[in-house]
Structures are given as structure tokens and as C-alpha cells.
């Protein structure tokens, strides 16, 4: 028997195994493509949703810009301007007082934290001194 005959006989005897391996390879490729498509479609849907949200924000921005232009074209009376200026002045005063109070609260909080640290360190130092006293009282001179 020649070498080609032996090769053909080996192929014929292993034809079933070869067919199963090819089928298995095809199944793996199909599963891989399916998984890729599922993941891609989920990403595509999210991207479309983000695109829609972006368009909505853009439309809202344009709408608010137009509203601002419409409101800017309205002329206020002197009385209305005085009221608005009065409210702005009150807001400025309230903002200044709020900032001052926030600074005071922050400084007082810092002082409390430092006091608590000092108290804790003082107690720790007292414990250390007691332990030293108990530990070294039997050793001469201390």
C-alpha cells in the first residue's frame, strides 16, 4: 500500500471525527457571532438613547434661550426695577451673612476638633504615666 492510500484510509476512518470537529467549529463561530451581536445591539441602543437625550437637551437649551430673549424684550417700569433691585440687595446681604456664619461655624468646628484632640491626647498621656509608674515603681530610682 502506498502512502497516499494510507492517508486516504486514515481520512476515511476518521471522517466522522473530522465531521464532528467541523460542526463543533461552526457552532462555536455562530455562538461567538451571536454574543457579539447581542452586546453590540445593547451598546447601539444605549448610544441611540444618549443621542436622544442630547437632542432633548439641545432643544431645551434653544427653548430657554428664546424664552430669555422674549423676556429681555419686556420693558420694566421704574417701580418694578426698584423692587427687583431691592430683592437683589437683600440677596447680597443674605449671601454675605450666610458666608460669615459658615466661616464662624467652620472655625468653631475646628476649635472643637482641636479641643477633643487635646483632651484625648491628655488622657492618653495620663494613662502612659500611670503605666510607667506601675511598671517602673519596682525598679530603683524611678
mmCIF file of C-alpha atoms in Angstrom:
data_model
loop_
_atom_site.group_PDB
_atom_site.id
_atom_site.type_symbol
_atom_site.label_atom_id
_atom_site.label_comp_id
_atom_site.label_asym_id
_atom_site.label_seq_id
_atom_site.Cartn_x
_atom_site.Cartn_y
_atom_site.Cartn_z
ATOM 1 C CA UNK A 1 0.000 0.000 0.000
ATOM 2 C CA UNK A 2 1.284 3.429 -0.876
ATOM 3 C CA UNK A 3 1.444 6.474 1.342
ATOM 4 C CA UNK A 4 -1.490 8.139 -0.396
ATOM 5 C CA UNK A 5 -3.521 5.018 0.153
ATOM 6 C CA UNK A 6 -2.697 5.066 3.852
ATOM 7 C CA UNK A 7 -3.634 8.757 4.060
ATOM 8 C CA UNK A 8 -6.956 8.115 2.325
ATOM 9 C CA UNK A 9 -7.656 5.183 4.620
ATOM 10 C CA UNK A 10 -6.838 7.317 7.699
ATOM 11 C CA UNK A 11 -9.114 10.087 6.458
ATOM 12 C CA UNK A 12 -11.915 7.622 5.738
ATOM 13 C CA UNK A 13 -11.648 6.022 9.172
ATOM 14 C CA UNK A 14 -11.586 9.400 10.896
ATOM 15 C CA UNK A 15 -14.212 11.045 8.669
ATOM 16 C CA UNK A 16 -16.809 11.001 11.439
ATOM 17 C CA UNK A 17 -14.401 12.626 13.872
ATOM 18 C CA UNK A 18 -13.477 15.229 11.259
ATOM 19 C CA UNK A 19 -17.165 15.989 10.570
ATOM 20 C CA UNK A 20 -17.858 16.405 14.303
ATOM 21 C CA UNK A 21 -14.884 18.760 14.692
ATOM 22 C CA UNK A 22 -16.007 20.881 11.738
ATOM 23 C CA UNK A 23 -19.577 21.005 13.097
ATOM 24 C CA UNK A 24 -18.228 21.979 16.524
ATOM 25 C CA UNK A 25 -16.129 24.742 14.966
ATOM 26 C CA UNK A 26 -19.169 26.077 13.094
ATOM 27 C CA UNK A 27 -21.263 26.049 16.301
ATOM 28 C CA UNK A 28 -18.538 27.942 18.193
ATOM 29 C CA UNK A 29 -18.294 30.575 15.431
ATOM 30 C CA UNK A 30 -22.097 31.010 15.363
ATOM 31 C CA UNK A 31 -22.262 31.363 19.160
ATOM 32 C CA UNK A 32 -19.417 33.890 19.113
ATOM 33 C CA UNK A 33 -21.113 35.991 16.444
ATOM 34 C CA UNK A 34 -24.436 35.825 18.297
ATOM 35 C CA UNK A 35 -22.837 37.018 21.534
ATOM 36 C CA UNK A 36 -21.096 39.825 19.674
ATOM 37 C CA UNK A 37 -24.357 40.917 18.023
ATOM 38 C CA UNK A 38 -26.217 40.898 21.353
ATOM 39 C CA UNK A 39 -23.553 43.022 23.039
ATOM 40 C CA UNK A 40 -23.346 45.374 20.057
ATOM 41 C CA UNK A 41 -27.112 45.808 19.889
ATOM 42 C CA UNK A 42 -27.213 46.721 23.586
ATOM 43 C CA UNK A 43 -24.493 49.295 23.013
ATOM 44 C CA UNK A 44 -26.259 50.635 19.937
ATOM 45 C CA UNK A 45 -29.496 51.029 21.911
ATOM 46 C CA UNK A 46 -27.675 52.906 24.673
ATOM 47 C CA UNK A 47 -25.947 55.142 22.145
ATOM 48 C CA UNK A 48 -29.300 55.900 20.500
ATOM 49 C CA UNK A 49 -30.777 56.742 23.903
ATOM 50 C CA UNK A 50 -27.855 59.033 24.699
ATOM 51 C CA UNK A 51 -28.284 60.682 21.298
ATOM 52 C CA UNK A 52 -31.964 61.296 22.027
ATOM 53 C CA UNK A 53 -31.164 62.761 25.430
ATOM 54 C CA UNK A 54 -28.599 65.022 23.804
ATOM 55 C CA UNK A 55 -31.158 66.231 21.263
ATOM 56 C CA UNK A 56 -33.680 66.857 24.042
ATOM 57 C CA UNK A 57 -31.136 68.926 25.976
ATOM 58 C CA UNK A 58 -30.286 70.872 22.855
ATOM 59 C CA UNK A 59 -33.955 71.617 22.194
ATOM 60 C CA UNK A 60 -34.487 72.657 25.836
ATOM 61 C CA UNK A 61 -31.456 74.932 25.625
ATOM 62 C CA UNK A 62 -32.779 76.607 22.496
ATOM 63 C CA UNK A 63 -36.216 76.949 24.047
ATOM 64 C CA UNK A 64 -34.771 78.588 27.177
ATOM 65 C CA UNK A 65 -32.623 80.890 25.035
ATOM 66 C CA UNK A 66 -35.706 82.011 23.091
ATOM 67 C CA UNK A 67 -37.628 82.472 26.337
ATOM 68 C CA UNK A 68 -34.787 84.602 27.673
ATOM 69 C CA UNK A 69 -34.830 86.727 24.537
ATOM 70 C CA UNK A 70 -38.602 87.122 24.828
ATOM 71 C CA UNK A 71 -38.321 88.150 28.496
ATOM 72 C CA UNK A 72 -35.456 90.533 27.756
ATOM 73 C CA UNK A 73 -37.594 92.438 25.290
ATOM 74 C CA UNK A 74 -40.113 93.308 28.017
ATOM 75 C CA UNK A 75 -39.532 96.797 29.418
ATOM 76 C CA UNK A 76 -39.915 97.093 33.181
ATOM 77 C CA UNK A 77 -41.446 100.082 34.925
ATOM 78 C CA UNK A 78 -39.398 102.095 37.421
ATOM 79 C CA UNK A 79 -41.370 100.605 40.311
ATOM 80 C CA UNK A 80 -40.686 97.049 39.089
ATOM 81 C CA UNK A 81 -36.992 97.840 38.668
ATOM 82 C CA UNK A 82 -36.844 99.207 42.241
ATOM 83 C CA UNK A 83 -38.471 96.046 43.598
ATOM 84 C CA UNK A 84 -36.050 93.832 41.711
ATOM 85 C CA UNK A 85 -33.083 95.941 42.863
ATOM 86 C CA UNK A 86 -34.361 95.735 46.448
ATOM 87 C CA UNK A 87 -34.599 91.933 46.219
ATOM 88 C CA UNK A 88 -31.092 91.757 44.722
ATOM 89 C CA UNK A 89 -29.745 93.912 47.548
ATOM 90 C CA UNK A 90 -31.445 91.657 50.108
ATOM 91 C CA UNK A 91 -29.951 88.606 48.395
ATOM 92 C CA UNK A 92 -26.500 90.174 48.566
ATOM 93 C CA UNK A 93 -26.878 90.902 52.283
ATOM 94 C CA UNK A 94 -28.183 87.407 52.979
ATOM 95 C CA UNK A 95 -25.351 85.863 50.985
ATOM 96 C CA UNK A 96 -22.771 87.889 52.908
ATOM 97 C CA UNK A 97 -24.309 86.945 56.257
ATOM 98 C CA UNK A 98 -24.510 83.293 55.214
ATOM 99 C CA UNK A 99 -20.844 83.247 54.247
ATOM 100 C CA UNK A 100 -19.864 84.909 57.520
ATOM 101 C CA UNK A 101 -21.894 82.394 59.508
ATOM 102 C CA UNK A 102 -20.418 79.481 57.540
ATOM 103 C CA UNK A 103 -16.920 80.784 58.336
ATOM 104 C CA UNK A 104 -17.784 81.072 62.026
ATOM 105 C CA UNK A 105 -19.237 77.543 62.079
ATOM 106 C CA UNK A 106 -16.126 76.193 60.376
ATOM 107 C CA UNK A 107 -13.790 77.928 62.828
ATOM 108 C CA UNK A 108 -15.805 76.781 65.845
ATOM 109 C CA UNK A 109 -15.847 73.224 64.490
ATOM 110 C CA UNK A 110 -12.080 73.346 64.060
ATOM 111 C CA UNK A 111 -11.735 74.618 67.633
ATOM 112 C CA UNK A 112 -13.934 71.775 68.930
ATOM 113 C CA UNK A 113 -11.921 69.194 66.992
ATOM 114 C CA UNK A 114 -8.658 70.594 68.354
ATOM 115 C CA UNK A 115 -10.097 70.581 71.881
ATOM 116 C CA UNK A 116 -11.243 66.983 71.503
ATOM 117 C CA UNK A 117 -7.794 66.014 70.196
ATOM 118 C CA UNK A 118 -6.141 67.796 73.107
ATOM 119 C CA UNK A 119 -8.426 66.053 75.626
ATOM 120 C CA UNK A 120 -7.816 62.648 74.061
ATOM 121 C CA UNK A 121 -4.057 63.191 73.993
ATOM 122 C CA UNK A 122 -4.127 64.396 77.586
ATOM 123 C CA UNK A 123 -5.973 61.237 78.699
ATOM 124 C CA UNK A 124 -3.558 59.073 76.717
ATOM 125 C CA UNK A 125 -0.586 60.822 78.323
ATOM 126 C CA UNK A 126 -2.100 60.288 81.799
ATOM 127 C CA UNK A 127 -2.556 56.558 81.045
ATOM 128 C CA UNK A 128 1.022 56.301 79.828
ATOM 129 C CA UNK A 129 2.279 57.984 83.006
ATOM 130 C CA UNK A 130 0.219 55.569 85.163
ATOM 131 C CA UNK A 131 1.525 52.546 83.253
ATOM 132 C CA UNK A 132 5.085 53.849 83.537
ATOM 133 C CA UNK A 133 4.618 54.447 87.236
ATOM 134 C CA UNK A 134 3.251 50.932 87.765
ATOM 135 C CA UNK A 135 5.893 49.330 85.573
ATOM 136 C CA UNK A 136 8.920 51.151 86.895
ATOM 137 C CA UNK A 137 7.998 51.540 90.585
ATOM 138 C CA UNK A 138 9.877 48.321 91.457
ATOM 139 C CA UNK A 139 12.945 49.455 89.534
ATOM 140 C CA UNK A 140 15.132 51.630 91.688
ATOM 141 C CA UNK A 141 15.096 55.368 91.391
ATOM 142 C CA UNK A 142 12.034 55.861 89.308
#
